[in-house]
Structure formats: C-alpha cells, structure tokens
Amino acid sequence: MNSLVPLGMNAKFVRLAFHDCVGGCDGCIDLDDPDNFGLDIPMDALDPIVEAFPYNETGLSRADIYALAGLQGAYDSQPVEPGARGFYEYELEFSGRPDCDGDYRKGPHREMPQSTGNGEYVITYFKETFGLENVTEIVALMGAHSLGQASMDNSGYNGTWLGHPHYLDNTYFDELMAGPWTQLTLETGRVQWIKDISYAITENTAGEIPDEDQLRH
C-alpha cells in the first residue's frame, strides 16, 4: 500500500476503515447492509495483502490491514508534499486487533450513522459509538467527506462531495460555510443539497444546513 494505489481507491480505503471500526474494528463488514454497498471493491483489493501477511506469522490481523489502508489513504490524499507545512504523518499505533469469527463479508451488522441526522444527531452518534467527548474532534472527522463521491447504486445519493474528490483538506468546511444551497430530490427519493450544477455535497442533514455558529461549535 503506497502512493501507487489508484487515486480513486484512497477514499474507498478511508470509508472501509471507518465502517469496520463502527462497533469495534474487527475486519468484518456486512456487505448485505445497504450502508456498506460498494465496500466489496476495497475489500477485494486488500484480500491479497491479508493473505500475504497471515496473522500467525506477522501479528497483523485483517482489521489491522483495513486500518492501515485507511491511514494510507488519508496520507496519500493530502494536497501538500511530505515535509511541507500542514502535512501529517498517519501511523498505525498498535496491531493485533482481533478479527471477528465467521464470514468476514457477512457481518456482524452495525448501525451506521444516518445521512438524515442533524448536527446534534452526529455529535450524539460519535459520543455513543466511539466515546468521543471532544466536539472539535467530531467535527474534524466529518472533514473526511472531502474525499470521494456518492453513487446512486450504493448510497442512493449522486455526485462528488466537492469539486476535487481526491484531496483531504478543509474544503468540505469552506464549502459548507459558503453557500447558497438548494435541495434536490433524486429519483431514489433521497434529498440532497446542491451548491453548484457541477457537484453536490450529498448529505441531507434533516433539511438543515448548519449555520456558522454550529460549524464552529
């Protein structure tokens, strides 16, 4: 896993790492859950690595490799060069996360955050699911949505989050603050906020775009 990974895979690895760690990082994803649609792609890409580094020989579990892939995806998505101001090192601080028993593509089922939740819902979800009490950290995690794009086949939403879906930076927050936004109902029945015809932030926060005070909370 290095910078030779296809550009579009970085966002998929970050998404996979997050979904795996909801309820505890265990290397298992319920691919029958619509919230996990599309995660078979990064899982397929990582299967050869999991096989090449068996846990009983390396101490690296599937969950460790998923976490490492997410870190590498974030590392490679930074818009500045290594060593430059604002560049961050993402390190796998420990290994040995236990993998779940059974078919790693069949669960266990985990409740993912819902796209229709408002700001209060997001804060409560991260507190209850990950034990995060620092609201600044929760807001910072939302910035991961500067990566990637939504697919009608997977989430029911459509379009990129931003004009550049391959960089992990503060643009997500800048765009939220800038406005103006218009609601659009898709053929799937999903409602998403559109800022510009060329791209959309594909999250309906219960009909609510947060104001400046909420974003700075």
XYZ file of N, CA, C and O in Angstrom:
868
model
N 0.849 -1.189 0.000
C 0.000 0.000 0.000
C 0.885 1.239 0.000
O 1.617 1.504 0.951
N 0.868 1.973 -1.071
C 1.692 3.172 -1.176
C 1.042 4.126 -2.162
O -0.102 3.953 -2.558
N 1.797 5.151 -2.559
C 1.236 6.181 -3.418
C 0.918 5.673 -4.817
O 0.362 6.407 -5.621
N 1.288 4.406 -5.138
C 0.968 3.844 -6.440
C -0.456 3.311 -6.492
O -0.931 2.890 -7.537
N -1.143 3.325 -5.350
C -2.541 2.907 -5.313
C -3.348 3.840 -6.219
O -3.156 5.050 -6.191
N -4.251 3.301 -7.060
C -5.073 4.166 -7.921
C -5.745 5.265 -7.118
O -6.239 5.027 -5.998
N -5.776 6.463 -7.675
C -6.223 7.650 -6.945
C -7.592 7.457 -6.307
O -7.811 7.818 -5.158
N -8.534 6.877 -7.034
C -9.879 6.740 -6.512
C -10.014 5.766 -5.359
O -11.033 5.751 -4.667
N -8.994 4.927 -5.114
C -9.075 3.931 -4.051
C -8.835 4.537 -2.672
O -9.264 3.956 -1.666
N -8.169 5.659 -2.593
C -7.869 6.239 -1.284
C -9.141 6.511 -0.485
O -9.230 6.181 0.702
N -10.126 7.115 -1.122
C -11.388 7.398 -0.440
C -12.078 6.101 -0.026
O -12.676 6.023 1.058
N -11.994 5.082 -0.871
C -12.623 3.796 -0.557
C -11.955 3.149 0.654
O -12.626 2.533 1.499
N -10.635 3.274 0.767
C -9.935 2.709 1.916
C -10.304 3.450 3.202
O -10.465 2.829 4.259
N -10.417 4.768 3.130
C -10.812 5.547 4.307
C -12.220 5.153 4.741
O -12.494 4.960 5.928
N -13.120 5.018 3.776
C -14.502 4.617 4.094
C -14.534 3.222 4.718
O -15.245 2.970 5.698
N -13.777 2.290 4.145
C -13.736 0.934 4.671
C -13.248 0.914 6.113
O -13.831 0.232 6.969
N -12.184 1.655 6.396
C -11.631 1.678 7.751
C -12.648 2.215 8.751
O -12.785 1.690 9.864
N -13.381 3.250 8.364
C -14.390 3.810 9.264
C -15.515 2.806 9.509
O -15.891 2.541 10.655
N -16.053 2.231 8.440
C -17.173 1.307 8.589
C -16.763 0.084 9.406
O -17.566 -0.450 10.186
N -15.526 -0.365 9.236
C -15.073 -1.526 10.002
C -14.996 -1.223 11.492
O -15.203 -2.107 12.323
N -14.706 0.029 11.829
C -14.495 0.375 13.236
C -15.767 0.825 13.953
O -15.728 1.083 15.161
N -16.876 0.925 13.240
C -18.152 1.184 13.917
C -18.510 -0.069 14.715
O -18.663 -1.150 14.143
N -18.593 0.062 16.015
C -18.861 -1.088 16.867
C -17.625 -1.878 17.219
O -17.716 -2.896 17.904
N -16.466 -1.430 16.759
C -15.212 -2.115 17.055
C -14.539 -2.625 15.803
O -15.165 -3.301 14.978
N -13.270 -2.303 15.616
C -12.519 -2.711 14.424
C -12.286 -4.219 14.478
O -11.507 -4.699 15.312
N -12.941 -4.972 13.588
C -12.822 -6.422 13.655
C -12.604 -7.077 12.298
O -12.677 -8.297 12.173
N -12.339 -6.285 11.256
C -12.033 -6.847 9.951
C -13.208 -7.482 9.247
O -13.013 -8.259 8.305
N -14.432 -7.186 9.688
C -15.613 -7.810 9.112
C -16.652 -6.763 8.737
O -16.929 -5.852 9.515
N -17.230 -6.919 7.556
C -18.206 -5.980 7.016
C -19.433 -6.751 6.546
O -19.315 -7.763 5.852
N -20.602 -6.270 6.908
C -21.846 -6.871 6.438
C -22.191 -6.287 5.079
O -22.808 -5.228 4.973
N -21.784 -6.970 4.022
C -22.000 -6.453 2.671
C -23.453 -6.531 2.229
O -23.812 -5.987 1.183
N -24.300 -7.198 2.998
C -25.729 -7.206 2.700
C -26.426 -5.952 3.219
O -27.581 -5.693 2.870
N -25.742 -5.198 4.055
C -26.283 -3.946 4.593
C -26.110 -2.855 3.545
O -24.989 -2.583 3.102
N -27.199 -2.202 3.112
C -27.077 -1.152 2.094
C -26.083 -0.054 2.456
O -25.494 0.554 1.562
N -25.883 0.199 3.752
C -24.918 1.221 4.155
C -23.496 0.837 3.774
O -22.603 1.697 3.744
N -23.271 -0.457 3.487
C -21.925 -0.928 3.151
C -21.768 -1.252 1.667
O -20.717 -1.776 1.264
N -22.781 -0.946 0.875
C -22.680 -1.230 -0.556
C -21.458 -0.519 -1.143
O -21.198 0.647 -0.856
N -20.727 -1.225 -1.970
C -19.540 -0.662 -2.607
C -18.244 -0.977 -1.887
O -17.162 -0.817 -2.455
N -18.334 -1.460 -0.635
C -17.118 -1.753 0.120
C -16.455 -3.057 -0.320
O -15.331 -3.352 0.093
N -17.144 -3.833 -1.153
C -16.511 -5.035 -1.694
C -15.299 -4.672 -2.550
O -14.350 -5.469 -2.653
N -15.293 -3.470 -3.132
C -14.177 -3.062 -4.008
C -12.872 -2.924 -3.212
O -11.862 -3.553 -3.561
N -12.830 -2.125 -2.128
C -11.576 -2.066 -1.366
C -11.266 -3.381 -0.651
O -10.079 -3.720 -0.485
N -12.280 -4.136 -0.253
C -12.016 -5.431 0.380
C -11.345 -6.384 -0.589
O -10.390 -7.087 -0.240
N -11.835 -6.407 -1.832
C -11.213 -7.244 -2.860
C -9.760 -6.836 -3.085
O -8.882 -7.690 -3.268
N -9.512 -5.528 -3.076
C -8.152 -5.030 -3.313
C -7.202 -5.417 -2.190
O -6.006 -5.624 -2.429
N -7.728 -5.533 -0.976
C -6.879 -5.824 0.182
C -6.748 -7.307 0.482
O -5.848 -7.705 1.239
N -7.613 -8.137 -0.081
C -7.553 -9.572 0.189
C -6.170 -10.177 -0.068
O -5.676 -10.964 0.760
N -5.499 -9.849 -1.191
C -4.165 -10.426 -1.411
C -3.159 -10.013 -0.335
O -2.246 -10.789 -0.008
N -3.311 -8.806 0.203
C -2.393 -8.343 1.253
C -2.659 -9.105 2.545
O -1.724 -9.512 3.242
N -3.946 -9.314 2.857
C -4.294 -10.094 4.048
C -3.710 -11.500 3.942
O -3.147 -12.036 4.909
N -3.796 -12.088 2.761
C -3.280 -13.436 2.554
C -1.754 -13.470 2.611
O -1.164 -14.453 3.072
N -1.119 -12.392 2.170
C 0.352 -12.346 2.139
C 0.960 -12.112 3.510
O 2.148 -12.398 3.718
N 0.158 -11.596 4.450
C 0.664 -11.309 5.791
C -0.223 -11.999 6.830
O -0.971 -11.347 7.562
N -0.154 -13.323 6.909
C -1.016 -14.051 7.842
C -0.750 -13.646 9.285
O 0.394 -13.412 9.680
N -1.835 -13.579 10.033
C -1.746 -13.096 11.419
C -0.800 -13.931 12.269
O -0.037 -13.389 13.082
N -0.814 -15.249 12.080
C 0.015 -16.103 12.928
C 1.500 -15.952 12.660
O 2.334 -16.421 13.440
N 1.843 -15.270 11.554
C 3.255 -15.035 11.239
C 3.664 -13.578 11.440
O 4.820 -13.302 11.786
N 2.747 -12.674 11.221
C 3.101 -11.246 11.241
C 2.497 -10.481 12.408
O 2.966 -9.391 12.733
N 1.448 -11.036 13.018
C 0.750 -10.292 14.077
C -0.182 -9.232 13.538
O -0.765 -8.463 14.303
N -0.354 -9.199 12.197
C -1.269 -8.247 11.574
C -2.580 -8.942 11.242
O -2.602 -9.899 10.469
N -3.653 -8.470 11.824
C -4.968 -9.028 11.534
C -5.577 -8.346 10.310
O -5.048 -7.340 9.810
N -6.688 -8.866 9.836
C -7.402 -8.201 8.741
C -7.835 -6.805 9.181
O -7.756 -5.838 8.416
N -8.300 -6.689 10.434
C -8.708 -5.382 10.958
C -7.542 -4.406 10.966
O -7.715 -3.218 10.666
N -6.335 -4.900 11.289
C -5.144 -4.036 11.254
C -4.883 -3.541 9.839
O -4.563 -2.360 9.626
N -5.011 -4.429 8.876
C -4.732 -4.068 7.485
C -5.775 -3.091 6.963
O -5.450 -2.148 6.226
N -7.031 -3.258 7.352
C -8.053 -2.289 6.972
C -7.738 -0.917 7.579
O -7.890 0.115 6.911
N -7.331 -0.916 8.844
C -6.980 0.347 9.495
C -5.783 0.995 8.819
O -5.759 2.214 8.582
N -4.777 0.175 8.505
C -3.580 0.695 7.836
C -3.924 1.244 6.458
O -3.398 2.289 6.047
N -4.821 0.577 5.740
C -5.234 1.061 4.421
C -5.918 2.412 4.537
O -5.713 3.303 3.702
N -6.761 2.588 5.580
C -7.411 3.877 5.795
C -6.402 4.975 6.080
O -6.517 6.094 5.562
N -5.418 4.660 6.908
C -4.372 5.641 7.212
C -3.574 5.994 5.963
O -3.249 7.160 5.726
N -3.256 4.971 5.159
C -2.500 5.216 3.930
C -3.322 6.043 2.943
O -2.798 6.919 2.251
N -4.625 5.765 2.893
C -5.495 6.541 2.015
C -5.521 8.003 2.410
O -5.480 8.889 1.547
N -5.595 8.276 3.717
C -5.570 9.657 4.198
C -4.212 10.297 3.923
O -4.133 11.457 3.488
N -3.144 9.535 4.150
C -1.778 10.034 3.920
C -1.594 10.460 2.463
O -1.103 11.549 2.175
N -1.996 9.600 1.544
C -1.779 9.864 0.118
C -2.727 10.908 -0.445
O -2.532 11.377 -1.568
N -3.765 11.279 0.304
C -4.748 12.241 -0.194
C -4.445 13.674 0.210
O -5.208 14.585 -0.141
N -3.369 13.875 0.922
C -3.035 15.238 1.342
C -2.558 16.063 0.148
O -1.789 15.569 -0.684
N -3.010 17.317 0.040
C -2.692 18.126 -1.132
C -1.310 18.769 -1.081
O -0.934 19.492 -2.006
N -0.556 18.537 -0.011
C 0.786 19.095 0.094
C 1.803 17.964 0.145
O 1.475 16.828 0.472
N 3.040 18.281 -0.176
C 4.097 17.272 -0.223
C 4.568 16.911 1.181
O 4.493 17.727 2.102
N 5.076 15.675 1.369
C 5.623 15.282 2.670
C 6.689 16.266 3.146
O 7.544 16.697 2.369
N 6.596 16.640 4.404
C 7.539 17.585 4.974
C 7.092 19.026 4.902
O 7.622 19.886 5.601
N 6.100 19.310 4.054
C 5.611 20.677 3.929
C 4.712 21.019 5.111
O 4.190 20.145 5.815
N 4.526 22.301 5.340
C 3.649 22.744 6.409
C 2.230 22.226 6.175
O 1.695 22.310 5.081
N 1.637 21.683 7.222
C 0.289 21.166 7.108
C 0.215 19.706 6.711
O -0.869 19.140 6.651
N 1.381 19.075 6.439
C 1.376 17.657 6.099
C 1.415 16.838 7.381
O 2.165 17.135 8.306
N 0.607 15.772 7.429
C 0.509 14.954 8.641
C 0.988 13.537 8.377
O 0.777 12.975 7.305
N 1.638 12.977 9.383
C 2.020 11.572 9.354
C 0.927 10.768 10.045
O 0.502 11.105 11.145
N 0.458 9.740 9.381
C -0.561 8.869 9.959
C 0.074 7.510 10.228
O 0.471 6.816 9.288
N 0.192 7.138 11.481
C 0.883 5.913 11.845
C -0.078 4.912 12.487
O -0.984 5.291 13.227
N 0.144 3.640 12.193
C -0.598 2.567 12.845
C 0.040 2.371 14.222
O 1.126 1.806 14.331
N -0.632 2.850 15.261
C -0.023 2.905 16.580
C 0.049 1.553 17.272
O 0.884 1.351 18.149
N -0.832 0.650 16.930
C -0.745 -0.692 17.510
C -1.380 -1.697 16.556
O -2.129 -1.330 15.653
N -1.065 -2.972 16.744
C -1.609 -4.033 15.911
C -2.157 -5.133 16.811
O -2.015 -5.087 18.024
N -2.762 -6.109 16.189
C -3.328 -7.203 16.956
C -4.809 -7.067 17.219
O -5.351 -7.760 18.098
N -5.484 -6.200 16.469
C -6.938 -6.095 16.615
C -7.556 -7.450 16.268
O -7.281 -8.001 15.207
N -8.397 -7.988 17.131
C -8.965 -9.317 16.837
C -10.012 -9.259 15.727
O -10.878 -8.383 15.715
N -9.891 -10.175 14.776
C -10.901 -10.285 13.713
C -12.125 -11.022 14.245
O -12.036 -11.835 15.170
N -13.275 -10.734 13.646
C -14.491 -11.420 14.066
C -14.470 -12.874 13.587
O -13.702 -13.245 12.703
N -15.307 -13.689 14.189
C -15.441 -15.082 13.773
C -16.414 -15.166 12.595
O -17.277 -14.321 12.420
N -16.268 -16.199 11.799
C -17.207 -16.415 10.709
C -16.827 -15.685 9.434
O -15.699 -15.213 9.261
N -17.787 -15.577 8.535
C -17.585 -14.967 7.221
C -17.378 -13.463 7.378
O -18.271 -12.746 7.827
N -16.199 -12.986 6.994
C -15.870 -11.578 7.196
C -16.642 -10.642 6.267
O -16.563 -9.419 6.410
N -17.397 -11.187 5.336
C -18.221 -10.367 4.442
C -19.713 -10.451 4.800
O -20.546 -9.942 4.075
N -20.013 -11.076 5.913
C -21.413 -11.263 6.309
C -21.719 -10.698 7.693
O -22.648 -11.143 8.357
N -20.951 -9.751 8.127
C -21.333 -9.165 9.404
C -20.191 -9.111 10.384
O -19.045 -9.317 10.006
N -20.496 -8.817 11.627
C -21.837 -8.598 12.185
C -22.448 -7.268 11.734
O -21.736 -6.374 11.298
N -23.763 -7.169 11.872
C -24.455 -5.942 11.486
C -24.113 -4.832 12.470
O -24.109 -5.034 13.683
N -23.817 -3.660 11.947
C -23.527 -2.485 12.770
C -24.371 -1.314 12.278
O -24.571 -1.156 11.064
N -24.830 -0.509 13.199
C -25.673 0.628 12.849
C -24.801 1.802 12.424
O -24.090 2.397 13.243
N -24.840 2.145 11.153
C -24.040 3.244 10.627
C -24.754 4.580 10.860
O -25.984 4.620 11.005
N -23.998 5.678 10.896
C -24.644 6.989 11.052
C -25.562 7.273 9.872
O -25.229 6.973 8.727
N -26.712 7.839 10.154
C -27.703 8.093 9.120
C -27.501 9.479 8.492
O -27.247 10.456 9.191
N -27.630 9.538 7.180
C -27.366 10.788 6.466
C -28.419 11.852 6.741
O -28.214 13.028 6.441
N -29.561 11.460 7.297
C -30.621 12.431 7.554
C -30.519 13.061 8.938
O -31.359 13.883 9.305
N -29.504 12.686 9.703
C -29.349 13.254 11.037
C -28.830 14.677 10.999
O -28.053 15.057 10.118
N -29.238 15.488 11.976
C -28.737 16.868 12.052
C -27.458 16.916 12.889
O -26.906 15.876 13.268
N -26.988 18.120 13.189
C -25.737 18.266 13.922
C -25.759 17.609 15.283
O -24.782 16.960 15.699
N -26.859 17.750 15.995
C -26.978 17.140 17.317
C -26.907 15.614 17.224
O -26.278 14.951 18.051
N -27.540 15.063 16.193
C -27.504 13.612 15.980
C -26.067 13.132 15.763
O -25.635 12.120 16.332
N -25.316 13.855 14.922
C -23.937 13.466 14.619
C -23.094 13.447 15.884
O -22.333 12.498 16.147
N -23.211 14.492 16.683
C -22.429 14.571 17.916
C -22.790 13.426 18.862
O -21.915 12.758 19.426
N -24.083 13.166 19.018
C -24.528 12.081 19.894
C -24.045 10.735 19.384
O -23.591 9.884 20.162
N -24.120 10.523 18.071
C -23.694 9.247 17.493
C -22.224 8.971 17.786
O -21.853 7.874 18.214
N -21.376 9.949 17.564
C -19.942 9.739 17.766
C -19.591 9.599 19.246
O -18.651 8.884 19.591
N -20.331 10.255 20.092
C -20.109 10.091 21.529
C -20.472 8.679 21.964
O -19.735 8.021 22.699
N -21.634 8.196 21.514
C -22.118 6.892 21.945
C -21.378 5.741 21.259
O -21.160 4.690 21.865
N -20.982 5.931 20.009
C -20.367 4.847 19.247
C -18.864 4.758 19.451
O -18.308 3.657 19.553
N -18.200 5.909 19.549
C -16.745 5.921 19.654
C -16.234 6.495 20.974
O -15.029 6.530 21.206
N -17.144 6.963 21.816
C -16.723 7.517 23.095
C -16.058 8.875 22.978
O -15.336 9.291 23.888
N -16.304 9.576 21.881
C -15.698 10.884 21.684
C -16.491 11.951 22.441
O -17.706 12.073 22.265
N -15.814 12.718 23.259
C -16.453 13.790 24.008
C -16.077 15.165 23.473
O -16.750 16.149 23.742
N -14.994 15.223 22.704
C -14.499 16.491 22.167
C -15.212 16.796 20.854
O -15.013 16.119 19.839
N -16.080 17.811 20.863
C -16.864 18.138 19.678
C -15.958 18.572 18.523
O -16.256 18.301 17.355
N -14.855 19.221 18.834
C -13.921 19.636 17.781
C -13.400 18.428 17.018
O -13.283 18.455 15.786
N -13.102 17.342 17.732
C -12.630 16.125 17.075
C -13.722 15.520 16.195
O -13.446 15.015 15.098
N -14.953 15.564 16.675
C -16.074 15.026 15.899
C -16.242 15.813 14.606
O -16.401 15.238 13.520
N -16.197 17.137 14.705
C -16.325 17.981 13.512
C -15.166 17.717 12.555
O -15.356 17.630 11.333
N -13.959 17.548 13.096
C -12.794 17.280 12.248
C -12.972 15.969 11.479
O -12.622 15.886 10.293
N -13.538 14.954 12.128
C -13.762 13.679 11.453
C -14.716 13.827 10.274
O -14.579 13.140 9.255
N -15.683 14.736 10.394
C -16.610 14.955 9.289
C -15.890 15.466 8.054
O -16.371 15.321 6.924
N -14.728 16.072 8.246
C -13.948 16.579 7.123
C -13.462 15.495 6.193
O -13.028 15.782 5.071
N -13.536 14.234 6.630
C -13.164 13.124 5.741
C -14.049 13.081 4.509
O -13.701 12.472 3.498
N -15.206 13.766 4.588
C -16.109 13.784 3.437
C -15.591 14.665 2.301
O -16.248 14.763 1.253
N -14.436 15.291 2.488
C -13.820 15.971 1.346
C -13.317 14.947 0.330
O -13.033 15.284 -0.815
N -13.216 13.680 0.757
C -12.778 12.599 -0.127
C -13.965 11.864 -0.741
O -14.988 11.668 -0.089
N -13.794 11.436 -1.968
C -14.734 10.518 -2.581
C -15.993 11.153 -3.138
O -16.153 12.371 -3.170
N -16.889 10.291 -3.561
C -18.145 10.742 -4.123
C -19.218 9.685 -3.872
O -18.915 8.541 -3.539
N -20.458 10.090 -4.017
C -21.582 9.190 -3.763
C -22.058 8.552 -5.060
O -21.954 9.127 -6.141
N -22.601 7.355 -4.920
C -23.130 6.619 -6.063
C -24.588 6.268 -5.813
O -24.952 5.832 -4.726
N -25.418 6.440 -6.819
C -26.835 6.091 -6.702
C -26.986 4.611 -6.376
O -27.892 4.215 -5.641
N -26.104 3.775 -6.904
C -26.190 2.336 -6.679
C -25.840 1.956 -5.251
O -26.291 0.918 -4.755
N -25.030 2.775 -4.592
C -24.594 2.439 -3.239
C -25.435 3.153 -2.179
O -26.158 2.524 -1.421
N -25.326 4.468 -2.125
C -25.988 5.224 -1.057
C -27.347 5.789 -1.456
O -28.132 6.195 -0.598
N -27.615 5.832 -2.767
C -28.845 6.469 -3.223
C -28.660 7.953 -3.496
O -29.567 8.617 -4.000
N -27.477 8.475 -3.167
C -27.140 9.859 -3.479
C -26.283 9.885 -4.737
O -25.812 8.843 -5.209
N -26.035 11.083 -5.259
C -25.299 11.170 -6.508
C -24.383 12.379 -6.520
O -24.764 13.462 -6.086
N -23.157 12.167 -6.989
C -22.239 13.285 -7.170
C -21.082 13.277 -6.186
O -21.040 12.497 -5.243
N -20.142 14.159 -6.432
C -18.992 14.297 -5.547
C -19.350 15.217 -4.391
O -20.235 16.063 -4.491
N -18.636 15.056 -3.304
C -18.842 15.955 -2.173
C -18.371 17.352 -2.527
O -18.987 18.348 -2.162
N -17.248 17.406 -3.248
C -16.621 18.682 -3.585
C -16.188 18.664 -5.041
O -16.319 17.656 -5.731
N -15.626 19.771 -5.483
C -15.128 19.845 -6.840
C -13.894 18.989 -7.061
O -13.572 18.622 -8.185
N -13.168 18.639 -5.985
C -11.986 17.786 -6.106
C -12.114 16.644 -5.091
O -11.809 16.798 -3.932
N -12.582 15.489 -5.503
C -12.857 14.400 -4.560
C -11.649 13.594 -4.120
O -11.800 12.598 -3.417
N -10.438 14.009 -4.516
C -9.256 13.199 -4.226
C -8.330 13.823 -3.177
O -7.281 13.251 -2.893
N -8.711 14.955 -2.601
C -7.841 15.618 -1.633
C -8.506 15.707 -0.265
O -9.690 16.027 -0.142
N -7.716 15.433 0.760
C -8.189 15.538 2.134
C -7.725 16.881 2.685
O -6.554 17.071 3.010
N -8.656 17.831 2.755
C -8.300 19.160 3.229
C -9.528 19.812 3.871
O -10.500 19.136 4.188
N -9.483 21.119 4.062
C -10.562 21.826 4.754
C -11.676 22.310 3.821
O -12.583 23.017 4.266
N -11.615 21.938 2.552
C -12.584 22.464 1.600
C -14.013 22.084 1.965
O -14.954 22.844 1.707
N -14.199 20.922 2.555
C -15.534 20.483 2.978
C -16.182 21.549 3.861
O -17.340 21.913 3.667
N -15.413 22.056 4.816
C -15.955 23.063 5.734
C -16.123 24.413 5.034
O -17.104 25.118 5.255
N -15.156 24.765 4.183
C -15.249 26.027 3.450
C -16.515 26.063 2.592
O -17.226 27.080 2.551
N -16.794 24.954 1.926
C -17.960 24.911 1.044
C -19.267 24.938 1.834
O -20.248 25.562 1.412
N -19.297 24.259 2.978
C -20.493 24.299 3.808
C -20.809 25.722 4.248
O -21.971 26.138 4.289
N -19.766 26.458 4.578
C -19.952 27.815 5.080
C -20.355 28.783 3.962
O -21.061 29.762 4.205
N -19.921 28.491 2.737
C -20.060 29.478 1.664
C -21.494 29.598 1.146
O -22.006 30.703 0.981
N -22.142 28.440 0.854
C -23.490 28.524 0.293
C -23.495 29.296 -1.028
O -22.454 29.657 -1.552
N -24.671 29.596 -1.601
C -26.004 29.151 -1.167
C -26.271 27.711 -1.597
O -25.598 27.178 -2.472
N -27.277 27.076 -0.965
C -27.591 25.690 -1.229
C -29.049 25.532 -1.673
O -29.914 26.286 -1.245
N -29.285 24.546 -2.504
C -30.628 24.243 -2.977
C -30.887 22.753 -2.792
O -30.009 21.930 -3.074
N -32.084 22.400 -2.350
C -32.435 20.998 -2.195
C -32.912 20.405 -3.510
O -33.640 21.042 -4.262
N -32.481 19.171 -3.750
C -32.881 18.442 -4.945
C -33.335 17.045 -4.532
O -32.631 16.359 -3.790
N -34.510 16.619 -4.993
C -34.990 15.269 -4.728
C -34.586 14.367 -5.890
O -34.926 14.634 -7.042
N -33.852 13.307 -5.594
C -33.363 12.394 -6.615
C -34.409 11.340 -6.935
O -35.393 11.160 -6.218
N -34.177 10.591 -7.997
C -35.116 9.543 -8.399
C -35.185 8.427 -7.370
O -36.141 7.648 -7.339
N -34.164 8.330 -6.502
C -34.175 7.322 -5.445
C -35.033 7.753 -4.261
O -35.245 6.977 -3.338
N -35.488 9.003 -4.281
C -36.247 9.542 -3.159
C -35.383 10.271 -2.157
O -35.892 10.932 -1.248
N -34.070 10.167 -2.306
C -33.147 10.867 -1.422
C -33.187 12.364 -1.709
O -33.372 12.788 -2.855
N -32.997 13.159 -0.674
C -32.924 14.609 -0.828
C -31.490 15.037 -0.519
O -30.955 14.717 0.540
N -30.861 15.724 -1.447
C -29.507 16.190 -1.212
C -29.406 17.680 -1.515
O -30.231 18.243 -2.238
N -28.401 18.277 -0.918
C -28.183 19.710 -1.093
C -27.231 19.937 -2.250
O -26.169 19.321 -2.323
N -27.617 20.814 -3.153
C -26.813 21.142 -4.326
C -26.303 22.572 -4.201
O -27.065 23.497 -3.932
N -25.005 22.727 -4.423
C -24.448 24.077 -4.406
C -24.180 24.575 -5.819
O -24.407 25.724 -6.142
N -23.679 23.691 -6.644
C -23.318 24.057 -7.999
C -23.678 22.890 -8.896
O -23.597 21.746 -8.483
N -24.063 23.148 -10.116
C -24.502 22.084 -11.009
C -23.409 21.057 -11.254
O -23.673 19.917 -11.591
N -22.141 21.445 -11.036
C -21.039 20.538 -11.323
C -20.769 19.562 -10.198
O -20.141 18.543 -10.398
N -21.221 19.861 -9.010
C -21.015 18.917 -7.918
C -21.985 19.207 -6.787
O -22.633 20.231 -6.738
N -22.074 18.252 -5.881
C -23.008 18.398 -4.768
C -22.421 17.792 -3.517
O -21.675 16.818 -3.582
N -22.744 18.359 -2.368
C -22.482 17.666 -1.117
C -23.696 16.812 -0.849
O -24.806 17.314 -0.691
N -23.509 15.518 -0.826
C -24.625 14.588 -0.909
C -25.119 14.164 0.456
O -25.250 12.995 0.753
N -25.378 15.108 1.307
C -25.885 14.767 2.621
C -27.083 15.629 2.937
O -27.023 16.845 2.868
N -28.185 15.002 3.274
C -29.352 15.756 3.710
C -29.386 15.738 5.227
O -29.768 14.751 5.837
N -28.947 16.812 5.843
C -28.919 16.859 7.299
C -30.284 17.279 7.813
O -30.473 18.366 8.359
N -31.250 16.393 7.627
C -32.628 16.620 8.089
C -33.164 17.965 7.622
O -33.816 18.692 8.354
N -32.874 18.293 6.346
C -33.340 19.557 5.801
C -32.619 20.741 6.409
O -33.102 21.864 6.369
N -31.441 20.512 6.946
C -30.779 21.560 7.708
C -29.331 21.716 7.268
O -28.553 20.776 7.319
N -28.967 22.882 6.780
C -27.572 23.213 6.550
C -27.102 23.978 7.778
O -27.694 24.992 8.157
N -26.045 23.513 8.454
C -25.627 24.163 9.692
C -25.152 25.579 9.456
O -24.543 25.891 8.435
N -25.467 26.452 10.415
C -25.004 27.821 10.280
C -23.581 27.944 10.821
O -22.986 26.989 11.301
N -23.017 29.137 10.746
C -21.622 29.340 11.100
C -21.365 29.001 12.559
O -20.345 28.392 12.886
N -22.269 29.347 13.441
C -22.060 29.037 14.852
C -22.019 27.542 15.095
O -21.238 27.053 15.900
N -22.859 26.780 14.401
C -22.876 25.334 14.570
C -21.570 24.716 14.085
O -21.019 23.821 14.721
N -21.048 25.208 12.964
C -19.802 24.655 12.437
C -18.626 24.982 13.333
O -17.662 24.234 13.408
N -18.702 26.092 14.046
C -17.592 26.487 14.899
C -17.741 25.968 16.331
O -16.904 26.200 17.168
N -18.827 25.273 16.600
C -19.117 24.773 17.935
C -18.034 23.819 18.433
O -17.585 22.991 17.690
